[in-house]
Amino acid sequence: MYYSGHPYHLYVPPSHLEDIKEKIIIMNLMTTKETERLTEILTHQIVIFGATGDLCRRKLIPALFKLHEKELLPSNLVIVGTSRREHSKESWIETLGDYPEEFLHRLDWVSTDLENPETLQHLPDADDTTYFLSVPPERYESAIVNLKQGGLLDDPETSRVVVEKPFGHDYESAGHLQSVVERHLREKQIYRIDHYLGKDTVNNILATRFSNTLLEPLWNRQYIEEIQIFASETIGCEGRAQYYDHAGAVRDMLQNHVLQVLALIAMEAPCKMNARELRREKTKVLAATRLGTNIILGQYDGYRNEEGVDPQSSTPTYFAGSLFVDNWRWQGIPFNVLTGKKLPYQCVEVVIKMKAPPQQLFEGHEYNDRIVMRLQPNPHFDIRIDIKSPGLNDNVETATLTHAYPQERAIDGYEKLLYDAINGDQSHFVHSEEVMESWRIVDDLLCTGDKCPIRTTPYLYRGGWGPEYKSQWITNWDYPS
Ligand code: BG6
């Protein structure tokens, strides 16, 4: 939010508005020199730890640049890159690609070591700071402790920390990390990224569900037979073996992206569209969610030969199985999920299979009504219904009503997430309770060996939609195409 009506273009975080209005009234009574001094006080910065890494170069800086172009960054925001490497501002900028001078002006470099609290004191001061931890997750704990001990996170209104997934490695480790967070930060200061929540098409699930009355009366166990969620990729682990071989499909996709999509599909309407209410409803639905017993894990052929992968690896690259949401709306309705790498089609899609009408008046036609939400690529919304076939007979055939989601105005997820973080809006970040519920749901899939409650040894698959002979037992999948 910008406070207009004043010669200085001031960015005002919502919580500060009243305070600033008061300052501006005073400023109007001041001399130019005095007002300049006051505007200087209102500085903002985003400090990116791990600024020499891939995420910063490929995602964060381009997203910040787009926000800059759209004049959506606070006019005095400084982007501080930092890491252990010795860099100057100039040498860092050279690694980032081509940007206009007026954007590069905002960038600065400071070398720090997150493990060495003294070096953190070299970071510039600002009134409002977003610390983005683009560092390996095992460093989150010491980063939070050291930033706090260095006095950089003292004010919960004006300092916050953004972390990427994964938050923990399983239920226990996530609980431990959360206890560190709780000792040092307020929940309002921690922004846990699930980049799916930055996607317009994912956020469109709620808009489509709750800004229309058409769907909501049907959106329950009375009219829905089954929900299928696909998150399939054609690529393999693509040189990320060091991370992926310890994560696998369950930690990499199911625990976060897929469960977030499930929560948005299954949750009740929040009483308000704000971070507290949205996340409260998601937490409730995740708390009601459990794994079914028909679970298939798979590993694509050739995975063990990839560079950096353990040749004996039993890491799953594929998950297919049913989840159930034990509440009044969804009791007994399977949410069948299929996610994996090296599958025939890259796609994120939700298929809502409607129940058949009570009486089949039209013979010879397989009942096929569906609502389909394609989140990527070519996002669209389909309603498949039966209509009368033209002609003399009384047969029916399936017709599809499609609305393509407007992509021309689409933004990159990181643009949205950085904008929200800088502006102190946590609506599209994951709350600690959601994280813990998500880990609880998948915890049985994370153990290895004979004592696991679920068979976790992956089946091999090559081509096709995973170990099809097995996953076909789960349901008759509506594979995307
Ligand atoms: C990441 C996973 O979080 O999401 C990757 O680590 C996966 O393995 C990616 O490929 C998928 O994201 P998107 O936006 O391409 O669907």
Tab-separated table of C-alpha atoms and ligand atoms in Angstrom:
chain	number	residue	atom	x	y	z
A	1	MET	CA	0.000	0.000	0.000
A	2	TYR	CA	1.330	3.425	-0.860
A	3	TYR	CA	0.365	6.517	1.015
A	4	SER	CA	-0.302	9.122	-1.631
A	5	GLY	CA	-0.834	12.843	-1.322
A	6	HIS	CA	2.745	13.468	-0.307
A	7	PRO	CA	5.710	14.374	-2.491
A	8	TYR	CA	7.693	11.420	-1.171
A	9	HIS	CA	6.725	8.043	-2.483
A	10	LEU	CA	6.602	6.159	0.757
A	11	TYR	CA	5.894	2.510	1.091
A	12	VAL	CA	3.828	1.874	4.181
A	13	PRO	CA	3.384	-1.637	5.540
A	14	PRO	CA	-0.296	-2.051	6.529
A	15	SER	CA	0.409	-2.383	10.252
A	16	HIS	CA	2.300	0.907	10.218
A	17	LEU	CA	-0.273	2.905	8.410
A	18	GLU	CA	-1.698	4.765	11.366
A	19	ASP	CA	1.726	5.511	12.715
A	20	ILE	CA	2.928	6.806	9.340
A	21	LYS	CA	-0.150	8.911	8.715
A	22	GLU	CA	0.654	10.614	11.952
A	23	LYS	CA	4.297	11.095	10.887
A	24	ILE	CA	3.208	12.504	7.553
A	25	ILE	CA	0.910	15.008	9.188
A	26	ILE	CA	3.883	16.109	11.266
A	27	MET	CA	6.092	16.117	8.147
A	28	ASN	CA	3.758	18.533	6.422
A	29	LEU	CA	4.587	20.969	9.171
A	30	MET	CA	8.335	20.433	8.867
A	31	THR	CA	11.093	21.968	6.878
A	32	THR	CA	12.396	20.092	3.808
A	33	LYS	CA	15.502	19.029	5.654
A	34	GLU	CA	13.548	17.538	8.477
A	35	THR	CA	11.177	15.654	6.164
A	36	GLU	CA	14.101	14.246	4.213
A	37	ARG	CA	15.543	12.931	7.418
A	38	LEU	CA	12.251	11.198	8.252
A	39	THR	CA	11.823	9.566	4.837
A	40	GLU	CA	15.333	8.244	5.097
A	41	ILE	CA	14.293	6.420	8.238
A	42	LEU	CA	11.704	4.432	6.307
A	43	THR	CA	14.056	2.045	4.586
A	44	HIS	CA	13.242	-1.459	3.458
A	45	GLN	CA	15.483	-4.275	2.480
A	46	ILE	CA	15.366	-7.867	1.440
A	47	VAL	CA	18.484	-9.762	2.425
A	48	ILE	CA	19.066	-12.910	0.387
A	49	PHE	CA	21.314	-15.460	2.075
A	50	GLY	CA	22.794	-17.867	-0.466
A	51	ALA	CA	22.696	-15.139	-3.091
A	52	THR	CA	25.262	-16.873	-5.294
A	53	GLY	CA	22.961	-19.865	-5.724
A	54	ASP	CA	20.722	-20.979	-8.508
A	55	LEU	CA	17.425	-20.015	-6.855
A	56	CYS	CA	18.515	-16.431	-6.412
A	57	ARG	CA	19.723	-16.059	-9.988
A	58	ARG	CA	16.940	-17.977	-11.705
A	59	LYS	CA	13.921	-17.046	-9.613
A	60	LEU	CA	14.373	-14.388	-6.942
A	61	ILE	CA	16.173	-11.647	-8.843
A	62	PRO	CA	13.974	-11.984	-11.974
A	63	ALA	CA	10.846	-11.865	-9.765
A	64	LEU	CA	12.119	-8.803	-7.893
A	65	PHE	CA	12.935	-7.187	-11.220
A	66	LYS	CA	9.382	-7.754	-12.479
A	67	LEU	CA	7.989	-6.214	-9.303
A	68	HIS	CA	10.366	-3.305	-9.773
A	69	GLU	CA	9.192	-2.815	-13.364
A	70	LYS	CA	5.581	-2.782	-12.223
A	71	GLU	CA	6.493	-0.288	-9.492
A	72	LEU	CA	5.315	-2.693	-6.854
A	73	LEU	CA	8.429	-2.586	-4.721
A	74	PRO	CA	8.772	-0.006	-1.979
A	75	SER	CA	10.613	2.797	-3.717
A	76	ASN	CA	13.448	2.714	-1.215
A	77	LEU	CA	13.831	-1.077	-1.028
A	78	VAL	CA	17.389	-2.361	-1.222
A	79	ILE	CA	18.129	-5.935	-2.311
A	80	VAL	CA	21.138	-7.181	-0.386
A	81	GLY	CA	22.856	-10.311	-1.668
A	82	THR	CA	24.979	-12.149	0.821
A	83	SER	CA	26.871	-15.410	1.264
A	84	ARG	CA	30.209	-16.644	2.517
A	85	ARG	CA	31.815	-16.014	-0.870
A	86	GLU	CA	33.908	-12.941	-1.321
A	87	HIS	CA	32.144	-10.764	-3.842
A	88	SER	CA	31.804	-7.119	-4.535
A	89	LYS	CA	28.506	-5.617	-5.605
A	90	GLU	CA	29.866	-5.463	-9.160
A	91	SER	CA	31.128	-9.034	-9.322
A	92	TRP	CA	27.839	-10.355	-7.907
A	93	ILE	CA	25.770	-8.353	-10.370
A	94	GLU	CA	27.801	-9.767	-13.233
A	95	THR	CA	26.590	-13.263	-12.353
A	96	LEU	CA	22.935	-12.256	-12.460
A	97	GLY	CA	22.386	-11.426	-16.124
A	98	ASP	CA	21.257	-8.283	-17.883
A	99	TYR	CA	19.233	-5.755	-15.949
A	100	PRO	CA	18.809	-2.023	-16.429
A	101	GLU	CA	20.895	0.311	-14.346
A	102	GLU	CA	17.931	1.723	-12.418
A	103	PHE	CA	17.190	-1.777	-11.069
A	104	LEU	CA	20.846	-2.594	-10.397
A	105	HIS	CA	20.938	0.538	-8.306
A	106	ARG	CA	18.818	-1.232	-5.735
A	107	LEU	CA	21.283	-4.111	-5.377
A	108	ASP	CA	24.031	-4.351	-2.839
A	109	TRP	CA	26.431	-7.035	-1.653
A	110	VAL	CA	27.725	-7.885	1.825
A	111	SER	CA	29.757	-11.028	2.592
A	112	THR	CA	28.507	-12.788	5.727
A	113	ASP	CA	28.614	-16.219	7.248
A	114	LEU	CA	25.358	-17.341	8.797
A	115	GLU	CA	27.344	-19.587	11.154
A	116	ASN	CA	29.304	-16.628	12.416
A	117	PRO	CA	26.961	-14.158	14.135
A	118	GLU	CA	29.579	-11.400	14.200
A	119	THR	CA	29.598	-11.166	10.422
A	120	LEU	CA	25.839	-10.593	10.435
A	121	GLN	CA	26.486	-7.256	12.047
A	122	HIS	CA	27.905	-6.083	8.712
A	123	LEU	CA	24.436	-6.151	7.176
A	124	PRO	CA	22.985	-2.701	6.681
A	125	ASP	CA	20.248	-1.454	8.986
A	126	ALA	CA	16.747	-0.848	7.728
A	127	ASP	CA	13.350	-0.198	9.236
A	128	ASP	CA	11.847	-3.242	7.671
A	129	THR	CA	13.783	-6.337	6.648
A	130	THR	CA	12.843	-9.584	4.958
A	131	TYR	CA	15.534	-12.256	5.346
A	132	PHE	CA	15.316	-14.873	2.609
A	133	LEU	CA	17.151	-18.087	3.516
A	134	SER	CA	18.111	-19.509	0.147
A	135	VAL	CA	20.450	-21.950	1.900
A	136	PRO	CA	20.293	-25.726	2.467
A	137	PRO	CA	17.481	-26.598	4.915
A	138	GLU	CA	19.932	-28.122	7.412
A	139	ARG	CA	21.197	-24.579	7.994
A	140	TYR	CA	17.797	-23.092	8.867
A	141	GLU	CA	18.144	-23.804	12.560
A	142	SER	CA	21.483	-22.084	13.088
A	143	ALA	CA	20.445	-19.261	10.750
A	144	ILE	CA	17.384	-18.479	12.849
A	145	VAL	CA	19.311	-18.743	16.116
A	146	ASN	CA	22.143	-16.515	14.875
A	147	LEU	CA	19.917	-13.906	13.281
A	148	LYS	CA	17.945	-13.682	16.492
A	149	GLN	CA	21.022	-13.557	18.691
A	150	GLY	CA	22.469	-10.875	16.472
A	151	GLY	CA	19.423	-8.751	17.314
A	152	LEU	CA	18.202	-8.781	13.701
A	153	LEU	CA	14.808	-10.308	14.420
A	154	ASP	CA	13.830	-8.452	17.537
A	155	ASP	CA	10.871	-6.566	16.162
A	156	PRO	CA	8.192	-8.992	14.950
A	157	GLU	CA	6.440	-6.202	13.055
A	158	THR	CA	9.405	-5.232	10.915
A	159	SER	CA	11.550	-8.336	10.511
A	160	ARG	CA	10.681	-11.687	9.001
A	161	VAL	CA	12.351	-14.828	7.672
A	162	VAL	CA	11.420	-16.667	4.492
A	163	VAL	CA	12.341	-20.341	4.174
A	164	GLU	CA	11.972	-22.729	1.273
A	165	LYS	CA	10.644	-26.234	1.581
A	166	PRO	CA	11.435	-28.711	3.037
A	167	PHE	CA	10.631	-27.608	6.570
A	168	GLY	CA	12.034	-30.690	8.329
A	169	HIS	CA	12.703	-34.129	6.935
A	170	ASP	CA	9.899	-35.975	8.720
A	171	TYR	CA	7.418	-35.336	11.536
A	172	GLU	CA	10.044	-35.443	14.273
A	173	SER	CA	12.626	-33.202	12.628
A	174	ALA	CA	9.945	-30.714	11.565
A	175	GLY	CA	8.771	-30.645	15.195
A	176	HIS	CA	12.320	-29.941	16.325
A	177	LEU	CA	12.817	-27.134	13.799
A	178	GLN	CA	9.470	-25.696	14.773
A	179	SER	CA	10.492	-25.667	18.439
A	180	VAL	CA	13.570	-23.615	17.459
A	181	VAL	CA	11.361	-21.236	15.497
A	182	GLU	CA	9.025	-20.872	18.470
A	183	ARG	CA	11.868	-20.088	20.840
A	184	HIS	CA	13.201	-17.321	18.613
A	185	LEU	CA	10.415	-15.976	16.444
A	186	ARG	CA	6.732	-15.298	16.437
A	187	GLU	CA	4.709	-17.318	13.882
A	188	LYS	CA	3.956	-14.040	12.120
A	189	GLN	CA	7.679	-13.707	11.355
A	190	ILE	CA	8.177	-16.994	9.548
A	191	TYR	CA	7.190	-17.409	5.903
A	192	ARG	CA	7.343	-21.059	4.794
A	193	ILE	CA	7.290	-21.222	1.022
A	194	ASP	CA	5.420	-23.816	-0.954
A	195	HIS	CA	5.884	-22.363	-4.410
A	196	TYR	CA	2.571	-23.914	-5.545
A	197	LEU	CA	0.803	-21.347	-3.357
A	198	GLY	CA	2.341	-18.607	-5.503
A	199	LYS	CA	0.666	-19.992	-8.640
A	200	ASP	CA	-2.427	-18.164	-9.845
A	201	THR	CA	-4.008	-21.391	-10.976
A	202	VAL	CA	-3.610	-22.963	-7.535
A	203	ASN	CA	-5.118	-19.913	-5.853
A	204	ASN	CA	-7.859	-20.012	-8.446
A	205	ILE	CA	-9.155	-23.195	-6.788
A	206	LEU	CA	-10.540	-21.122	-3.931
A	207	ALA	CA	-11.802	-18.358	-6.197
A	208	THR	CA	-13.670	-20.860	-8.362
A	209	ARG	CA	-15.084	-22.717	-5.385
A	210	PHE	CA	-16.080	-19.822	-3.194
A	211	SER	CA	-17.039	-17.014	-5.495
A	212	ASN	CA	-19.708	-19.054	-7.289
A	213	THR	CA	-22.762	-20.823	-5.954
A	214	LEU	CA	-22.796	-23.251	-8.845
A	215	LEU	CA	-20.243	-25.693	-7.491
A	216	GLU	CA	-20.490	-25.539	-3.741
A	217	PRO	CA	-23.823	-27.398	-3.308
A	218	LEU	CA	-22.332	-30.332	-5.254
A	219	TRP	CA	-18.945	-30.236	-3.563
A	220	ASN	CA	-19.400	-33.063	-1.072
A	221	ARG	CA	-19.783	-36.807	-0.558
A	222	GLN	CA	-23.392	-36.727	-1.661
A	223	TYR	CA	-22.586	-35.825	-5.277
A	224	ILE	CA	-18.915	-36.631	-5.688
A	225	GLU	CA	-17.726	-40.180	-6.094
A	226	GLU	CA	-13.994	-39.695	-6.229
A	227	ILE	CA	-11.364	-36.992	-6.628
A	228	GLN	CA	-8.163	-37.605	-8.547
A	229	ILE	CA	-5.131	-35.353	-8.179
A	230	PHE	CA	-2.303	-35.646	-10.680
A	231	ALA	CA	1.105	-34.000	-10.422
A	232	SER	CA	3.103	-35.741	-13.100
A	233	GLU	CA	6.415	-34.809	-14.675
A	234	THR	CA	8.244	-36.088	-17.710
A	235	ILE	CA	11.656	-35.123	-16.341
A	236	GLY	CA	13.767	-37.219	-13.990
A	237	CYS	CA	15.752	-35.901	-11.041
A	238	GLU	CA	17.812	-33.728	-13.426
A	239	GLY	CA	21.157	-33.443	-11.675
A	240	ARG	CA	19.529	-32.868	-8.280
A	241	ALA	CA	20.394	-36.327	-6.971
A	242	GLN	CA	22.165	-34.986	-3.917
A	243	TYR	CA	18.872	-33.593	-2.680
A	244	TYR	CA	16.368	-35.850	-4.418
A	245	ASP	CA	17.828	-39.194	-3.412
A	246	HIS	CA	17.168	-38.251	0.234
A	247	ALA	CA	13.766	-36.801	-0.497
A	248	GLY	CA	11.951	-38.855	-3.131
A	249	ALA	CA	8.414	-38.304	-4.375
A	250	VAL	CA	6.818	-38.370	-0.934
A	251	ARG	CA	8.907	-35.580	0.580
A	252	ASP	CA	9.441	-33.712	-2.667
A	253	MET	CA	5.850	-33.486	-3.946
A	254	LEU	CA	3.266	-35.279	-1.798
A	255	GLN	CA	4.000	-33.784	1.634
A	256	ASN	CA	3.837	-30.222	0.331
A	257	HIS	CA	2.541	-29.341	-3.155
A	258	VAL	CA	0.040	-32.167	-3.515
A	259	LEU	CA	-1.329	-31.924	0.030
A	260	GLN	CA	-1.717	-28.170	-0.390
A	261	VAL	CA	-3.769	-28.725	-3.545
A	262	LEU	CA	-5.814	-31.350	-1.706
A	263	ALA	CA	-6.403	-28.949	1.190
A	264	LEU	CA	-7.615	-26.207	-1.154
A	265	ILE	CA	-9.973	-28.637	-2.891
A	266	ALA	CA	-11.345	-30.077	0.343
A	267	MET	CA	-11.362	-27.206	2.857
A	268	GLU	CA	-14.390	-25.327	4.129
A	269	ALA	CA	-14.840	-21.694	3.149
A	270	PRO	CA	-12.835	-19.414	5.444
A	271	CYS	CA	-14.947	-16.806	7.221
A	272	LYS	CA	-12.574	-14.143	5.856
A	273	MET	CA	-9.925	-14.125	3.150
A	274	ASN	CA	-7.008	-13.471	5.418
A	275	ALA	CA	-3.952	-15.469	6.402
A	276	ARG	CA	-5.320	-16.505	9.772
A	277	GLU	CA	-8.664	-17.828	8.553
A	278	LEU	CA	-7.368	-19.388	5.347
A	279	ARG	CA	-4.632	-21.271	7.104
A	280	ARG	CA	-6.940	-22.277	9.929
A	281	GLU	CA	-9.297	-23.969	7.448
A	282	LYS	CA	-6.450	-25.675	5.624
A	283	THR	CA	-5.072	-26.952	8.921
A	284	LYS	CA	-8.477	-28.361	9.876
A	285	VAL	CA	-8.839	-30.290	6.657
A	286	LEU	CA	-5.283	-31.611	6.814
A	287	ALA	CA	-5.910	-32.690	10.407
A	288	ALA	CA	-8.799	-34.808	9.095
A	289	THR	CA	-6.713	-36.365	6.296
A	290	ARG	CA	-5.110	-39.783	6.396
A	291	LEU	CA	-3.486	-42.210	4.000
A	292	GLY	CA	-5.539	-45.148	2.809
A	293	THR	CA	-4.024	-48.614	2.648
A	294	ASN	CA	-3.703	-48.948	-1.128
A	295	ILE	CA	-0.435	-47.160	-1.691
A	296	ILE	CA	2.005	-47.858	-4.511
A	297	LEU	CA	5.512	-46.436	-4.593
A	298	GLY	CA	7.595	-46.711	-7.721
A	299	GLN	CA	11.040	-45.928	-9.057
A	300	TYR	CA	11.700	-45.201	-12.698
A	301	ASP	CA	13.997	-47.457	-14.601
A	302	GLY	CA	17.473	-45.945	-14.838
A	303	TYR	CA	17.132	-43.809	-11.707
A	304	ARG	CA	19.874	-45.762	-9.928
A	305	ASN	CA	22.285	-45.080	-12.797
A	306	GLU	CA	21.920	-41.328	-12.564
A	307	GLU	CA	24.899	-39.368	-11.378
A	308	GLY	CA	24.930	-38.975	-7.612
A	309	VAL	CA	22.201	-41.554	-6.980
A	310	ASP	CA	23.039	-44.452	-4.691
A	311	PRO	CA	23.172	-47.551	-6.982
A	312	GLN	CA	21.130	-49.418	-4.339
A	313	SER	CA	18.723	-46.525	-3.813
A	314	SER	CA	15.185	-47.389	-2.762
A	315	THR	CA	14.038	-43.783	-3.068
A	316	PRO	CA	10.593	-43.627	-4.670
A	317	THR	CA	10.164	-41.371	-7.672
A	318	TYR	CA	6.454	-42.179	-7.855
A	319	PHE	CA	3.498	-42.291	-5.507
A	320	ALA	CA	-0.029	-43.417	-6.239
A	321	GLY	CA	-2.604	-44.004	-3.569
A	322	SER	CA	-5.802	-42.999	-1.820
A	323	LEU	CA	-6.137	-40.441	0.912
A	324	PHE	CA	-9.284	-39.919	2.929
A	325	VAL	CA	-10.606	-36.823	4.644
A	326	ASP	CA	-12.542	-37.956	7.671
A	327	ASN	CA	-15.093	-35.224	8.130
A	328	TRP	CA	-18.783	-34.651	7.421
A	329	ARG	CA	-18.194	-33.333	3.935
A	330	TRP	CA	-15.866	-36.037	2.651
A	331	GLN	CA	-16.238	-39.174	4.773
A	332	GLY	CA	-15.574	-42.235	2.607
A	333	ILE	CA	-14.677	-40.358	-0.600
A	334	PRO	CA	-11.216	-41.279	-1.925
A	335	PHE	CA	-8.795	-38.572	-2.960
A	336	ASN	CA	-6.685	-40.612	-5.352
A	337	VAL	CA	-3.301	-39.043	-5.883
A	338	LEU	CA	-0.735	-39.851	-8.548
A	339	THR	CA	2.578	-38.031	-8.646
A	340	GLY	CA	5.902	-38.977	-10.129
A	341	LYS	CA	8.788	-38.348	-12.449
A	342	LYS	CA	9.419	-39.803	-15.929
A	343	LEU	CA	5.720	-40.149	-16.636
A	344	PRO	CA	4.193	-39.686	-20.096
A	345	TYR	CA	2.776	-36.217	-19.566
A	346	GLN	CA	3.736	-33.192	-17.486
A	347	CYS	CA	0.638	-31.918	-15.792
A	348	VAL	CA	-1.029	-30.832	-12.565
A	349	GLU	CA	-4.719	-31.578	-12.686
A	350	VAL	CA	-7.656	-32.242	-10.375
A	351	VAL	CA	-10.456	-34.448	-11.657
A	352	ILE	CA	-13.729	-34.437	-9.737
A	353	LYS	CA	-15.738	-37.485	-10.692
A	354	MET	CA	-19.420	-36.932	-10.063
A	355	LYS	CA	-21.771	-39.654	-8.890
A	356	ALA	CA	-24.144	-41.149	-11.422
A	357	PRO	CA	-27.756	-39.967	-11.296
A	358	PRO	CA	-30.043	-42.230	-9.240
A	359	GLN	CA	-31.590	-43.817	-12.322
A	360	GLN	CA	-29.864	-44.589	-15.613
A	361	LEU	CA	-32.505	-43.559	-18.150
A	362	PHE	CA	-30.154	-43.540	-21.108
A	363	GLU	CA	-28.651	-46.889	-21.845
A	364	GLY	CA	-25.477	-47.769	-23.605
A	365	HIS	CA	-23.450	-44.831	-22.356
A	366	GLU	CA	-20.881	-44.915	-19.626
A	367	TYR	CA	-21.737	-42.214	-17.142
A	368	ASN	CA	-18.863	-39.774	-17.313
A	369	ASP	CA	-19.631	-36.430	-15.660
A	370	ARG	CA	-16.536	-34.641	-14.398
A	371	ILE	CA	-15.276	-31.302	-13.277
A	372	VAL	CA	-11.644	-30.909	-14.262
A	373	MET	CA	-9.284	-28.244	-13.002
A	374	ARG	CA	-6.085	-28.190	-15.039
A	375	LEU	CA	-3.567	-26.149	-13.086
A	376	GLN	CA	-0.673	-26.471	-15.542
A	377	PRO	CA	0.232	-26.453	-18.390
A	378	ASN	CA	-2.480	-24.674	-20.440
A	379	PRO	CA	-4.604	-24.174	-17.355
A	380	HIS	CA	-8.322	-24.532	-17.873
A	381	PHE	CA	-11.538	-25.504	-16.203
A	382	ASP	CA	-13.760	-28.163	-17.776
A	383	ILE	CA	-17.228	-29.345	-17.003
A	384	ARG	CA	-17.998	-32.617	-18.764
A	385	ILE	CA	-21.680	-33.369	-18.975
A	386	ASP	CA	-23.912	-35.599	-20.994
A	387	ILE	CA	-26.138	-34.169	-23.682
A	388	LYS	CA	-28.543	-35.760	-26.111
A	389	SER	CA	-26.870	-36.991	-29.263
A	390	PRO	CA	-28.395	-35.180	-32.221
A	391	GLY	CA	-30.541	-37.447	-34.389
A	392	LEU	CA	-33.428	-39.856	-34.217
A	393	ASN	CA	-32.228	-41.910	-31.279
A	394	ASP	CA	-32.416	-41.056	-27.582
A	395	ASN	CA	-28.751	-41.649	-26.862
A	396	VAL	CA	-26.553	-39.319	-24.895
A	397	GLU	CA	-22.970	-38.282	-25.510
A	398	THR	CA	-20.414	-36.321	-23.516
A	399	ALA	CA	-19.909	-32.616	-24.118
A	400	THR	CA	-17.159	-30.523	-22.550
A	401	LEU	CA	-17.560	-26.906	-21.520
A	402	THR	CA	-14.085	-25.419	-21.263
A	403	HIS	CA	-12.791	-22.148	-19.976
A	404	ALA	CA	-9.095	-21.473	-20.511
A	405	TYR	CA	-7.518	-19.639	-17.607
A	406	PRO	CA	-6.191	-16.296	-18.941
A	407	GLN	CA	-2.445	-16.760	-19.173
A	408	GLU	CA	-1.515	-13.431	-20.686
A	409	ARG	CA	-1.709	-11.835	-17.254
A	410	ALA	CA	-0.152	-14.776	-15.402
A	411	ILE	CA	2.708	-14.042	-13.046
A	412	ASP	CA	5.526	-16.190	-11.797
A	413	GLY	CA	4.882	-17.728	-8.383
A	414	TYR	CA	7.948	-16.105	-6.841
A	415	GLU	CA	6.738	-12.682	-7.891
A	416	LYS	CA	3.599	-13.201	-5.838
A	417	LEU	CA	5.382	-14.770	-2.876
A	418	LEU	CA	8.099	-12.111	-2.648
A	419	TYR	CA	5.542	-9.347	-2.990
A	420	ASP	CA	3.459	-10.847	-0.194
A	421	ALA	CA	6.449	-11.472	2.078
A	422	ILE	CA	7.766	-7.937	1.682
A	423	ASN	CA	4.276	-6.660	2.455
A	424	GLY	CA	3.845	-8.918	5.478
A	425	ASP	CA	1.000	-11.029	4.096
A	426	GLN	CA	1.226	-14.703	5.100
A	427	SER	CA	-1.929	-15.917	3.307
A	428	HIS	CA	0.035	-17.854	0.726
A	429	PHE	CA	2.642	-19.265	3.069
A	430	VAL	CA	2.304	-22.444	5.077
A	431	HIS	CA	1.489	-22.276	8.787
A	432	SER	CA	3.434	-24.462	11.245
A	433	GLU	CA	0.324	-26.505	11.995
A	434	GLU	CA	-0.223	-27.252	8.316
A	435	VAL	CA	3.374	-28.416	8.028
A	436	MET	CA	3.051	-30.672	11.038
A	437	GLU	CA	-0.235	-32.187	9.839
A	438	SER	CA	1.291	-32.807	6.410
A	439	TRP	CA	4.243	-34.626	7.906
A	440	ARG	CA	1.893	-36.644	10.122
A	441	ILE	CA	-0.084	-37.742	7.053
A	442	VAL	CA	2.947	-39.064	5.164
A	443	ASP	CA	4.980	-40.281	8.147
A	444	ASP	CA	4.153	-43.969	7.609
A	445	LEU	CA	5.641	-43.734	4.129
A	446	LEU	CA	8.973	-42.471	5.345
A	447	CYS	CA	10.209	-45.444	7.274
A	448	THR	CA	12.192	-48.099	5.504
A	449	GLY	CA	12.614	-51.768	6.296
A	450	ASP	CA	10.370	-54.594	7.418
A	451	LYS	CA	8.571	-52.825	10.232
A	452	CYS	CA	6.872	-50.240	8.021
A	453	PRO	CA	3.091	-50.195	8.310
A	454	ILE	CA	2.956	-49.678	4.522
A	455	ARG	CA	5.068	-51.430	1.904
A	456	THR	CA	7.628	-48.798	1.001
A	457	THR	CA	9.873	-50.746	-1.367
A	458	PRO	CA	9.260	-49.123	-4.747
A	459	TYR	CA	8.155	-51.064	-7.816
A	460	LEU	CA	10.141	-50.447	-10.969
A	461	TYR	CA	8.396	-48.670	-13.831
A	462	ARG	CA	9.418	-47.784	-17.331
A	463	GLY	CA	7.222	-45.733	-19.553
A	464	GLY	CA	3.502	-45.542	-18.876
A	465	TRP	CA	1.860	-44.095	-15.794
A	466	GLY	CA	4.086	-45.823	-13.251
A	467	PRO	CA	3.786	-49.462	-12.234
A	468	GLU	CA	0.397	-49.540	-13.950
A	469	TYR	CA	-0.483	-53.131	-13.140
A	470	LYS	CA	-0.389	-52.060	-9.477
A	471	SER	CA	-1.728	-48.531	-9.594
A	472	GLN	CA	-4.721	-49.667	-11.659
A	473	TRP	CA	-5.926	-51.393	-8.491
A	474	ILE	CA	-6.358	-48.029	-6.847
A	475	THR	CA	-8.818	-46.652	-9.354
A	476	ASN	CA	-9.607	-46.383	-13.003
A	477	TRP	CA	-7.467	-43.268	-13.462
A	478	ASP	CA	-8.532	-40.479	-15.809
A	479	TYR	CA	-4.956	-39.977	-17.007
A	480	PRO	CA	-4.449	-36.415	-18.265
A	481	SER	CA	-3.563	-35.839	-21.889
B	1	BG6	C1	9.771	-28.733	-6.657
B	1	BG6	C2	10.332	-30.112	-6.615
B	1	BG6	O1	9.380	-28.324	-5.383
B	1	BG6	O2	8.639	-28.729	-7.523
B	1	BG6	C3	10.710	-30.577	-8.009
B	1	BG6	O3	11.489	-30.122	-5.781
B	1	BG6	C4	9.525	-30.472	-8.924
B	1	BG6	O4	11.181	-31.918	-7.972
B	1	BG6	C5	8.930	-29.076	-8.849
B	1	BG6	O5	9.997	-30.736	-10.242
B	1	BG6	C6	7.648	-29.008	-9.637
B	1	BG6	O6	7.273	-27.671	-9.663
B	1	BG6	P1	6.486	-27.085	-10.903
B	1	BG6	O7	6.254	-25.659	-10.545
B	1	BG6	O8	7.360	-27.295	-12.107
B	1	BG6	O9	5.212	-27.896	-10.976
